[in-house]
Amino acid sequence: MLILKLGGAAITDKHKANTARSDYLRQIAALLAQHRQPLILVHGAGSFGHILAKNYGLAEGYQNPAQIPALAQLQRQLLDLNQAVMAALQEAGLPALAYQPSALCLLESGRIVEFYAEPLRRALTLGLLPVLYGDCVWDRARGFQILSGDQLVVYLANAFQAERAAFGTNVDGVLDSQGLLIPQLSLGDQIGQLESGAADVTGGMAGKLAELATLQTARAQIFNLNRLDQLEAVLTGGGPAGTLIQKPA
Ligand code: IP8
């Protein structure tokens, strides 16, 4: 099974609040439909969530009552983006089914400690395509907390013993301090400069690599989702795409 993240920076216009790249989502969906396989999709928030989350400190947990309407508004924005993703997938003929992470899981200090996986398991058994997303989720210690799609991908890869986890971003993969692609990386390696989008409350590339430290068995790949040839290579398993991440031996 493949757990695939559709990064928010690639599926939304990061410079325009609450704007999905719907035409591009349709092209992504067409490729997913062409290379059908056991799959769980997770999408990021991009311009639908990070700005509000940053303005109200939602990634720092509960601090003041002004955050409450912002939390509710954030969830609606995330549902709006999710609807755009679901429309593209279903129009391409995929039996996609949306799951709201805040209704399925619970965090403790920002980490998933409870996750009700059975509904996903049943959907997969019948050939459906579960779709989840980065969300604002209840947290036992902090009240609530932003849960990144990246943490979800790694959690799901471990829970479903997926063979592969792939992160579609807006860069070619992990880049070194000269901006050159690192084709293979062991998680123990020292990395120079890492890209992290300004409004990204969940840590950009550095956050991804930190999450990957908890990956148990799957092979991981970080690739450029703005390039359909790279997505195709990920889906077919043919040819290099982005950075391949290995666990240290
Ligand atoms: O875009 C964050 O998820 P991500 C979700 O995968 C938010 O980092 C900001 C609500």
Coordinates of N, CA and C and ligand atoms in Angstrom, one line a residue, residues 5 44-45 49-50 74 78 134-135 146 148-149 201-202, ligand 1:
K5 N 0.9 11.9 0.3 CA 0.5 13.2 0.7 C 0.5 14.2 -0.5
G44 N -2.5 18.4 2.5 CA -2.2 19.5 3.4 C -3.2 20.6 3.3
A45 N -2.9 21.7 3.9 CA -3.8 22.8 4.0 C -3.5 24.0 3.1
G49 N -5.4 27.0 5.4 CA -5.3 26.8 6.8 C -4.2 27.5 7.5
H50 N -3.0 27.5 6.9 CA -1.8 28.0 7.6 C -1.9 29.4 8.0
L74 N -11.3 27.7 10.9 CA -10.2 26.9 10.2 C -10.8 25.6 9.8
L78 N -10.8 24.0 6.0 CA -10.2 22.8 5.6 C -11.2 21.9 4.9
G134 N -4.4 17.4 6.9 CA -4.0 18.1 8.1 C -5.1 18.9 8.7
D135 N -5.2 18.9 10.1 CA -6.5 19.4 10.7 C -6.1 20.0 12.1
I146 N -2.6 21.8 16.1 CA -2.6 21.5 14.6 C -1.9 20.1 14.4
S148 N -0.3 18.0 11.6 CA 0.1 18.1 10.2 C -0.2 16.8 9.4
G149 N -0.4 17.1 8.1 CA -0.6 15.9 7.2 C 0.6 15.0 7.2
V201 N 2.9 26.6 9.5 CA 3.0 26.4 10.9 C 3.4 25.0 11.3
T202 N 3.6 24.1 10.3 CA 3.9 22.7 10.7 C 5.3 22.3 10.2
Ligands
IP8_1 O1 -0.5 21.4 5.5 C1 -1.6 21.6 8.4 O2 -1.3 20.4 7.6 P1 -0.1 20.4 6.6 C2 -3.0 21.7 8.8 O3 0.0 19.0 6.2 C3 -3.4 23.1 9.3 O4 1.1 20.9 7.4 C4 -2.6 24.3 9.2 C5 -4.6 23.2 9.8

